[in-house]
């Protein structure tokens, strides 16, 4: 028995001189993986229109009831998204969000993706309810910020926005035939 | 004592100096414990508050002082507040009789040299049991009472072993006073360089003293009475704020006291080579170094060993340490009284070598008999 005690003592003594595996946050940070579940991002098309069509599938999918969406109609004079509707109010409550990613899986237009940002602490609960301006991706450099006017930019057609964009008024294709899979990295911020 | 004003002033200066040394030592010991245990677990420990995290204990103390002072409704009114004080004051008093150094100008670097010095230290250790028992009972709830009862049983058992281990030292030195014991360990080094410390002549008692000292202070692996996973917090469960800080302080003061007594009685206290430059400084440094050597040993044992079950703990104290201490005291008595032809030191060293060889034989791998000792159902070998 005493020999085992001495062996144990030597193990702890020798481990005093081993390299410590503590990461000194915040000076050093552990890098996150590429598909890390972080803060959400509402993406846009390259011409500036939002991808979010206000369908509320993300709010329906959320197990923690963290997303609140209220949709409104696009008019030909003021168009925010490529479909018939857009998200007028879009809030994610990070007090409730569990970062599971089910909302990302539910989004049909790949409007909602997750970034790698995890440092979201705030001193009050109110500051953790992110509104649409906090979540929207920035307008691309050479694009016009919405609202767009249909007469100037043309109505959104499949030719311009791809099969996942909502149909314009003239198309006769059934909607389900247009909901094909997009390539997985389209719309993801670089 | 002539009792002039100058003597009083010097006494006050010594009191303040010893008190300051103890407080700084406790701070340092707690920081050392957290850092060394962390290093032994390949992590870093506190390193943010102050350089290398040294002021972390201070920050914790300040936090404790600002905490709400809760008193359970079942708690005894007076004893609940008195218990931490009863535990803490003897811890401070114990160090007052130990020599920190040798000559310091015209004074000794020692607060007071009682001629019953180390007996006083043992008595102070016994008084602390009152603090623990009162804390556990006056809290008015289950776990503290259990923890206090276990702790007091453990402490009074190991006090016997501790006292016996020091009896051998007293017999060899011929005095109870700490300064006298330090002086008895001076002399020409053996074989030119080995100092005449009692760790060599009374080696088994040194081991007994260390082990019983660890048990006295409720440190791992003898810390069942206050282990969080067993009894929430033992006797200090219902305490918070300043009172808890006093318990904490008292526990680490005890660690320092036991280390200091071990350094004084077995390692010669301030004894050590001293160059001529600043002759008063080196003995103090030697004393502090020896104390911290034992503190490191305490921390090392805490980081390494699992807890002893309470019945094994008590069995170890009564059935192993006390007979060993008794036996060695008897041997010392024979050596001191009977006049053999060979010198006393040689006799003690010879018997010490025999005992050391016996101990070394325990270092051999455990036999089949130990395997059957484990209470496994079925009794098959592991």
PDB file of C-alpha atoms in Angstrom, chain B residues 61-301:
ATOM      1  CA  UNK B  61     -11.802  37.408   1.790  1.00  0.00           C
ATOM      2  CA  UNK B  62     -13.270  40.775   0.864  1.00  0.00           C
ATOM      3  CA  UNK B  63     -16.161  39.042  -0.846  1.00  0.00           C
ATOM      4  CA  UNK B  64     -16.794  36.929   2.243  1.00  0.00           C
ATOM      5  CA  UNK B  65     -16.809  40.026   4.405  1.00  0.00           C
ATOM      6  CA  UNK B  66     -19.503  41.569   2.252  1.00  0.00           C
ATOM      7  CA  UNK B  67     -21.684  38.468   2.319  1.00  0.00           C
ATOM      8  CA  UNK B  68     -24.920  38.359   4.239  1.00  0.00           C
ATOM      9  CA  UNK B  69     -24.502  37.042   7.764  1.00  0.00           C
ATOM     10  CA  UNK B  70     -27.135  34.335   8.016  1.00  0.00           C
ATOM     11  CA  UNK B  71     -28.098  32.671  11.245  1.00  0.00           C
ATOM     12  CA  UNK B  72     -30.444  29.679  11.054  1.00  0.00           C
ATOM     13  CA  UNK B  73     -33.516  30.000  13.250  1.00  0.00           C
ATOM     14  CA  UNK B  74     -32.627  26.779  15.059  1.00  0.00           C
ATOM     15  CA  UNK B  75     -29.178  28.001  15.895  1.00  0.00           C
ATOM     16  CA  UNK B  76     -28.167  28.686  19.452  1.00  0.00           C
ATOM     17  CA  UNK B  77     -27.888  32.422  19.769  1.00  0.00           C
ATOM     18  CA  UNK B  78     -24.585  32.906  21.525  1.00  0.00           C
ATOM     19  CA  UNK B  79     -22.660  29.747  20.684  1.00  0.00           C
ATOM     20  CA  UNK B  80     -23.270  30.106  16.962  1.00  0.00           C
ATOM     21  CA  UNK B  81     -21.258  33.296  16.910  1.00  0.00           C
ATOM     22  CA  UNK B  82     -18.731  32.146  19.479  1.00  0.00           C
ATOM     23  CA  UNK B  83     -17.670  28.923  17.778  1.00  0.00           C
ATOM     24  CA  UNK B  84     -15.561  30.440  14.977  1.00  0.00           C
ATOM     25  CA  UNK B  85     -13.772  32.627  17.503  1.00  0.00           C
ATOM     26  CA  UNK B  86     -13.030  29.650  19.740  1.00  0.00           C
ATOM     27  CA  UNK B  87     -11.600  27.867  16.754  1.00  0.00           C
ATOM     28  CA  UNK B  88      -9.565  30.776  15.473  1.00  0.00           C
ATOM     29  CA  UNK B  89      -7.915  32.272  18.542  1.00  0.00           C
ATOM     30  CA  UNK B  90      -5.941  29.167  19.608  1.00  0.00           C
ATOM     31  CA  UNK B  91      -4.704  28.859  16.052  1.00  0.00           C
ATOM     32  CA  UNK B  92      -3.068  32.267  16.354  1.00  0.00           C
ATOM     33  CA  UNK B  93      -1.761  31.603  19.838  1.00  0.00           C
ATOM     34  CA  UNK B  94       0.027  28.390  18.910  1.00  0.00           C
ATOM     35  CA  UNK B  95       2.627  30.094  16.780  1.00  0.00           C
ATOM     36  CA  UNK B  96       3.545  32.546  19.479  1.00  0.00           C
ATOM     37  CA  UNK B  97       5.889  30.133  21.227  1.00  0.00           C
ATOM     38  CA  UNK B  98       7.871  28.973  18.209  1.00  0.00           C
ATOM     39  CA  UNK B  99      11.228  30.523  17.388  1.00  0.00           C
ATOM     40  CA  UNK B 100      11.323  32.158  14.019  1.00  0.00           C
ATOM     41  CA  UNK B 101      15.014  32.843  14.089  1.00  0.00           C
ATOM     42  CA  UNK B 102      17.944  33.199  16.430  1.00  0.00           C
ATOM     43  CA  UNK B 103      19.363  36.441  17.753  1.00  0.00           C
ATOM     44  CA  UNK B 104      17.655  39.576  16.452  1.00  0.00           C
ATOM     45  CA  UNK B 105      19.759  42.398  17.829  1.00  0.00           C
ATOM     46  CA  UNK B 106      19.459  41.940  21.555  1.00  0.00           C
ATOM     47  CA  UNK B 107      16.203  39.957  21.301  1.00  0.00           C
ATOM     48  CA  UNK B 108      15.262  36.535  20.069  1.00  0.00           C
ATOM     49  CA  UNK B 109      13.078  36.307  17.002  1.00  0.00           C
ATOM     50  CA  UNK B 110      10.395  34.593  19.038  1.00  0.00           C
ATOM     51  CA  UNK B 111       7.297  36.075  20.553  1.00  0.00           C
ATOM     52  CA  UNK B 112       7.704  34.393  23.914  1.00  0.00           C
ATOM     53  CA  UNK B 113       9.669  31.427  25.134  1.00  0.00           C
ATOM     54  CA  UNK B 114       7.377  29.563  27.501  1.00  0.00           C
ATOM     55  CA  UNK B 115       9.195  26.816  29.317  1.00  0.00           C
ATOM     56  CA  UNK B 116       6.243  24.561  28.461  1.00  0.00           C
ATOM     57  CA  UNK B 117       6.178  25.794  24.869  1.00  0.00           C
ATOM     58  CA  UNK B 118       5.207  22.742  22.849  1.00  0.00           C
ATOM     59  CA  UNK B 119       2.788  21.534  25.528  1.00  0.00           C
ATOM     60  CA  UNK B 120       1.051  24.874  25.093  1.00  0.00           C
ATOM     61  CA  UNK B 121       0.828  24.210  21.373  1.00  0.00           C
ATOM     62  CA  UNK B 122      -0.792  20.832  21.990  1.00  0.00           C
ATOM     63  CA  UNK B 123      -3.205  22.415  24.439  1.00  0.00           C
ATOM     64  CA  UNK B 124      -4.239  25.005  21.883  1.00  0.00           C
ATOM     65  CA  UNK B 125      -4.908  22.245  19.402  1.00  0.00           C
ATOM     66  CA  UNK B 126      -7.149  20.565  21.926  1.00  0.00           C
ATOM     67  CA  UNK B 127      -9.078  23.779  22.518  1.00  0.00           C
ATOM     68  CA  UNK B 128      -9.976  23.976  18.852  1.00  0.00           C
ATOM     69  CA  UNK B 129     -12.021  20.812  19.184  1.00  0.00           C
ATOM     70  CA  UNK B 130     -14.423  22.870  21.291  1.00  0.00           C
ATOM     71  CA  UNK B 131     -14.830  25.291  18.428  1.00  0.00           C
ATOM     72  CA  UNK B 132     -15.754  22.527  16.028  1.00  0.00           C
ATOM     73  CA  UNK B 133     -18.140  20.733  18.337  1.00  0.00           C
ATOM     74  CA  UNK B 134     -19.883  23.975  19.249  1.00  0.00           C
ATOM     75  CA  UNK B 135     -20.121  24.977  15.601  1.00  0.00           C
ATOM     76  CA  UNK B 136     -21.735  21.700  14.696  1.00  0.00           C
ATOM     77  CA  UNK B 137     -24.151  21.603  17.591  1.00  0.00           C
ATOM     78  CA  UNK B 138     -25.055  25.278  17.638  1.00  0.00           C
ATOM     79  CA  UNK B 139     -25.939  25.233  13.940  1.00  0.00           C
ATOM     80  CA  UNK B 140     -29.047  23.316  14.839  1.00  0.00           C
ATOM     81  CA  UNK B 141     -29.140  21.024  11.799  1.00  0.00           C
ATOM     82  CA  UNK B 142     -28.181  17.497  10.854  1.00  0.00           C
ATOM     83  CA  UNK B 143     -25.142  17.603   8.660  1.00  0.00           C
ATOM     84  CA  UNK B 144     -23.156  20.023  10.744  1.00  0.00           C
ATOM     85  CA  UNK B 145     -23.777  17.930  13.833  1.00  0.00           C
ATOM     86  CA  UNK B 146     -22.646  14.767  12.073  1.00  0.00           C
ATOM     87  CA  UNK B 147     -19.610  16.485  10.698  1.00  0.00           C
ATOM     88  CA  UNK B 148     -18.745  18.022  14.025  1.00  0.00           C
ATOM     89  CA  UNK B 149     -19.066  14.741  15.889  1.00  0.00           C
ATOM     90  CA  UNK B 150     -16.896  12.931  13.380  1.00  0.00           C
ATOM     91  CA  UNK B 151     -14.387  15.714  13.322  1.00  0.00           C
ATOM     92  CA  UNK B 152     -14.071  15.915  17.065  1.00  0.00           C
ATOM     93  CA  UNK B 153     -13.701  12.151  17.380  1.00  0.00           C
ATOM     94  CA  UNK B 154     -10.981  12.236  14.769  1.00  0.00           C
ATOM     95  CA  UNK B 155      -9.189  15.143  16.353  1.00  0.00           C
ATOM     96  CA  UNK B 156      -9.089  13.822  19.884  1.00  0.00           C
ATOM     97  CA  UNK B 157      -7.881  10.439  18.654  1.00  0.00           C
ATOM     98  CA  UNK B 158      -5.031  11.862  16.676  1.00  0.00           C
ATOM     99  CA  UNK B 159      -4.077  14.261  19.422  1.00  0.00           C
ATOM    100  CA  UNK B 160      -2.883  11.268  21.406  1.00  0.00           C
ATOM    101  CA  UNK B 161      -0.636  10.147  18.606  1.00  0.00           C
ATOM    102  CA  UNK B 162       0.583  13.694  18.106  1.00  0.00           C
ATOM    103  CA  UNK B 163       1.391  14.141  21.764  1.00  0.00           C
ATOM    104  CA  UNK B 164       3.172  10.814  21.982  1.00  0.00           C
ATOM    105  CA  UNK B 165       5.276  11.629  18.977  1.00  0.00           C
ATOM    106  CA  UNK B 166       6.407  14.809  20.626  1.00  0.00           C
ATOM    107  CA  UNK B 167       7.145  12.958  23.897  1.00  0.00           C
ATOM    108  CA  UNK B 168      10.074  11.286  22.243  1.00  0.00           C
ATOM    109  CA  UNK B 169      11.388  14.678  21.208  1.00  0.00           C
ATOM    110  CA  UNK B 170      10.908  16.033  24.715  1.00  0.00           C
ATOM    111  CA  UNK B 171      12.766  13.111  26.209  1.00  0.00           C
ATOM    112  CA  UNK B 172      15.693  13.459  23.888  1.00  0.00           C
ATOM    113  CA  UNK B 173      15.906  17.223  24.234  1.00  0.00           C
ATOM    114  CA  UNK B 174      15.188  17.237  27.950  1.00  0.00           C
ATOM    115  CA  UNK B 175      12.948  20.280  27.735  1.00  0.00           C
ATOM    116  CA  UNK B 176       9.491  21.313  26.613  1.00  0.00           C
ATOM    117  CA  UNK B 177      10.428  24.782  25.490  1.00  0.00           C
ATOM    118  CA  UNK B 178      10.666  25.337  21.775  1.00  0.00           C
ATOM    119  CA  UNK B 179      13.868  27.323  21.985  1.00  0.00           C
ATOM    120  CA  UNK B 180      15.390  24.558  24.083  1.00  0.00           C
ATOM    121  CA  UNK B 181      14.459  21.919  21.530  1.00  0.00           C
ATOM    122  CA  UNK B 182      15.989  24.000  18.764  1.00  0.00           C
ATOM    123  CA  UNK B 183      19.134  24.426  20.830  1.00  0.00           C
ATOM    124  CA  UNK B 184      19.326  20.688  21.501  1.00  0.00           C
ATOM    125  CA  UNK B 185      19.452  20.097  17.765  1.00  0.00           C
ATOM    126  CA  UNK B 186      22.529  22.272  17.311  1.00  0.00           C
ATOM    127  CA  UNK B 187      25.967  20.780  17.412  1.00  0.00           C
ATOM    128  CA  UNK B 188      28.603  19.408  15.126  1.00  0.00           C
ATOM    129  CA  UNK B 189      27.114  17.819  12.059  1.00  0.00           C
ATOM    130  CA  UNK B 190      27.397  14.068  11.739  1.00  0.00           C
ATOM    131  CA  UNK B 191      29.798  12.895   9.083  1.00  0.00           C
ATOM    132  CA  UNK B 192      30.646  16.523   8.452  1.00  0.00           C
ATOM    133  CA  UNK B 193      27.410  17.639   6.826  1.00  0.00           C
ATOM    134  CA  UNK B 194      24.332  15.891   8.245  1.00  0.00           C
ATOM    135  CA  UNK B 195      22.804  18.202  10.844  1.00  0.00           C
ATOM    136  CA  UNK B 196      21.764  16.769  14.189  1.00  0.00           C
ATOM    137  CA  UNK B 197      18.074  17.174  13.612  1.00  0.00           C
ATOM    138  CA  UNK B 198      15.547  14.915  15.278  1.00  0.00           C
ATOM    139  CA  UNK B 199      14.214  13.799  11.930  1.00  0.00           C
ATOM    140  CA  UNK B 200      17.195  11.468  11.902  1.00  0.00           C
ATOM    141  CA  UNK B 201      17.210  10.321  15.503  1.00  0.00           C
ATOM    142  CA  UNK B 202      13.446  10.107  15.894  1.00  0.00           C
ATOM    143  CA  UNK B 203      12.432   9.252  12.368  1.00  0.00           C
ATOM    144  CA  UNK B 204       9.429   7.046  13.206  1.00  0.00           C
ATOM    145  CA  UNK B 205       8.075   9.755  15.482  1.00  0.00           C
ATOM    146  CA  UNK B 206       8.560  12.245  12.691  1.00  0.00           C
ATOM    147  CA  UNK B 207       6.321  10.157  10.468  1.00  0.00           C
ATOM    148  CA  UNK B 208       3.780   9.698  13.238  1.00  0.00           C
ATOM    149  CA  UNK B 209       3.744  13.420  13.911  1.00  0.00           C
ATOM    150  CA  UNK B 210       3.223  14.285  10.262  1.00  0.00           C
ATOM    151  CA  UNK B 211       0.403  11.827   9.789  1.00  0.00           C
ATOM    152  CA  UNK B 212      -1.363  12.785  12.973  1.00  0.00           C
ATOM    153  CA  UNK B 213      -0.831  16.443  12.128  1.00  0.00           C
ATOM    154  CA  UNK B 214      -2.634  15.977   8.838  1.00  0.00           C
ATOM    155  CA  UNK B 215      -5.482  14.279  10.660  1.00  0.00           C
ATOM    156  CA  UNK B 216      -5.595  16.959  13.337  1.00  0.00           C
ATOM    157  CA  UNK B 217      -6.112  19.696  10.794  1.00  0.00           C
ATOM    158  CA  UNK B 218      -8.827  17.754   8.944  1.00  0.00           C
ATOM    159  CA  UNK B 219      -6.828  17.813   5.724  1.00  0.00           C
ATOM    160  CA  UNK B 220      -7.029  15.288   2.955  1.00  0.00           C
ATOM    161  CA  UNK B 221      -6.882  12.330   3.032  1.00  0.00           C
ATOM    162  CA  UNK B 222      -8.399  12.661   6.515  1.00  0.00           C
ATOM    163  CA  UNK B 223     -10.993  15.260   5.574  1.00  0.00           C
ATOM    164  CA  UNK B 224     -14.196  13.233   5.670  1.00  0.00           C
ATOM    165  CA  UNK B 225     -15.770  15.463   8.322  1.00  0.00           C
ATOM    166  CA  UNK B 226     -15.769  18.420   6.022  1.00  0.00           C
ATOM    167  CA  UNK B 227     -15.867  16.898   2.583  1.00  0.00           C
ATOM    168  CA  UNK B 228     -18.444  18.498   0.368  1.00  0.00           C
ATOM    169  CA  UNK B 229     -19.527  15.332  -1.306  1.00  0.00           C
ATOM    170  CA  UNK B 230     -20.147  13.635   2.007  1.00  0.00           C
ATOM    171  CA  UNK B 231     -21.573  16.132   4.408  1.00  0.00           C
ATOM    172  CA  UNK B 232     -22.152  19.256   2.365  1.00  0.00           C
ATOM    173  CA  UNK B 233     -19.673  21.164   4.447  1.00  0.00           C
ATOM    174  CA  UNK B 234     -19.516  19.399   7.754  1.00  0.00           C
ATOM    175  CA  UNK B 235     -19.411  21.651  10.762  1.00  0.00           C
ATOM    176  CA  UNK B 236     -19.276  24.874   8.757  1.00  0.00           C
ATOM    177  CA  UNK B 237     -22.287  24.183   6.516  1.00  0.00           C
ATOM    178  CA  UNK B 238     -24.590  26.755   8.077  1.00  0.00           C
ATOM    179  CA  UNK B 239     -21.980  29.470   8.254  1.00  0.00           C
ATOM    180  CA  UNK B 240     -21.480  32.231   5.722  1.00  0.00           C
ATOM    181  CA  UNK B 241     -19.710  35.534   5.487  1.00  0.00           C
ATOM    182  CA  UNK B 242     -17.294  36.592   8.173  1.00  0.00           C
ATOM    183  CA  UNK B 243     -17.831  33.542  10.381  1.00  0.00           C
ATOM    184  CA  UNK B 244     -17.070  31.199   7.524  1.00  0.00           C
ATOM    185  CA  UNK B 245     -14.023  33.267   6.698  1.00  0.00           C
ATOM    186  CA  UNK B 246     -12.824  32.758  10.276  1.00  0.00           C
ATOM    187  CA  UNK B 247     -13.218  28.988   9.981  1.00  0.00           C
ATOM    188  CA  UNK B 248     -11.369  28.989   6.709  1.00  0.00           C
ATOM    189  CA  UNK B 249      -8.628  31.121   8.218  1.00  0.00           C
ATOM    190  CA  UNK B 250      -8.371  28.851  11.247  1.00  0.00           C
ATOM    191  CA  UNK B 251      -8.047  25.749   9.103  1.00  0.00           C
ATOM    192  CA  UNK B 252      -5.138  27.137   7.126  1.00  0.00           C
ATOM    193  CA  UNK B 253      -3.552  28.577  10.237  1.00  0.00           C
ATOM    194  CA  UNK B 254      -3.604  25.078  11.643  1.00  0.00           C
ATOM    195  CA  UNK B 255      -1.784  23.819   8.580  1.00  0.00           C
ATOM    196  CA  UNK B 256       0.880  26.441   9.096  1.00  0.00           C
ATOM    197  CA  UNK B 257       1.082  25.689  12.826  1.00  0.00           C
ATOM    198  CA  UNK B 258       1.554  21.961  12.335  1.00  0.00           C
ATOM    199  CA  UNK B 259       4.175  22.657   9.689  1.00  0.00           C
ATOM    200  CA  UNK B 260       5.940  25.082  11.981  1.00  0.00           C
ATOM    201  CA  UNK B 261       5.935  22.651  14.911  1.00  0.00           C
ATOM    202  CA  UNK B 262       7.270  19.907  12.653  1.00  0.00           C
ATOM    203  CA  UNK B 263       9.972  22.252  11.423  1.00  0.00           C
ATOM    204  CA  UNK B 264      10.887  23.234  14.959  1.00  0.00           C
ATOM    205  CA  UNK B 265      10.816  19.857  16.632  1.00  0.00           C
ATOM    206  CA  UNK B 266      12.215  17.713  13.862  1.00  0.00           C
ATOM    207  CA  UNK B 267      14.027  19.903  11.405  1.00  0.00           C
ATOM    208  CA  UNK B 268      15.829  22.193  13.798  1.00  0.00           C
ATOM    209  CA  UNK B 269      13.713  25.290  13.322  1.00  0.00           C
ATOM    210  CA  UNK B 270      15.861  28.203  12.261  1.00  0.00           C
ATOM    211  CA  UNK B 271      18.934  26.022  12.063  1.00  0.00           C
ATOM    212  CA  UNK B 272      20.876  26.250   8.851  1.00  0.00           C
ATOM    213  CA  UNK B 273      24.068  27.634   7.355  1.00  0.00           C
ATOM    214  CA  UNK B 274      24.151  31.413   7.692  1.00  0.00           C
ATOM    215  CA  UNK B 275      26.676  33.690   6.006  1.00  0.00           C
ATOM    216  CA  UNK B 276      27.948  36.666   7.966  1.00  0.00           C
ATOM    217  CA  UNK B 277      26.093  39.234   5.921  1.00  0.00           C
ATOM    218  CA  UNK B 278      22.828  40.160   7.748  1.00  0.00           C
ATOM    219  CA  UNK B 279      23.148  37.380  10.360  1.00  0.00           C
ATOM    220  CA  UNK B 280      19.618  37.814  11.684  1.00  0.00           C
ATOM    221  CA  UNK B 281      17.936  37.211   8.326  1.00  0.00           C
ATOM    222  CA  UNK B 282      19.110  33.741   7.387  1.00  0.00           C
ATOM    223  CA  UNK B 283      17.639  31.782  10.305  1.00  0.00           C
ATOM    224  CA  UNK B 284      14.266  33.370   9.610  1.00  0.00           C
ATOM    225  CA  UNK B 285      14.549  32.395   5.967  1.00  0.00           C
ATOM    226  CA  UNK B 286      15.507  28.851   6.898  1.00  0.00           C
ATOM    227  CA  UNK B 287      12.543  28.596   9.252  1.00  0.00           C
ATOM    228  CA  UNK B 288      10.129  29.924   6.637  1.00  0.00           C
ATOM    229  CA  UNK B 289      11.586  27.584   4.032  1.00  0.00           C
ATOM    230  CA  UNK B 290      11.095  24.570   6.255  1.00  0.00           C
ATOM    231  CA  UNK B 291       7.552  25.570   7.128  1.00  0.00           C
ATOM    232  CA  UNK B 292       6.684  25.919   3.464  1.00  0.00           C
ATOM    233  CA  UNK B 293       8.308  22.623   2.678  1.00  0.00           C
ATOM    234  CA  UNK B 294       5.779  20.963   4.953  1.00  0.00           C
ATOM    235  CA  UNK B 295       2.964  23.098   3.579  1.00  0.00           C
ATOM    236  CA  UNK B 296       3.890  21.858   0.112  1.00  0.00           C
ATOM    237  CA  UNK B 297       3.812  18.314   1.421  1.00  0.00           C
ATOM    238  CA  UNK B 298       0.327  18.860   2.821  1.00  0.00           C
ATOM    239  CA  UNK B 299      -0.861  20.282  -0.490  1.00  0.00           C
ATOM    240  CA  UNK B 300       0.771  17.462  -2.428  1.00  0.00           C
ATOM    241  CA  UNK B 301      -0.998  14.856  -0.321  1.00  0.00           C
TER     242      UNK B 301
END
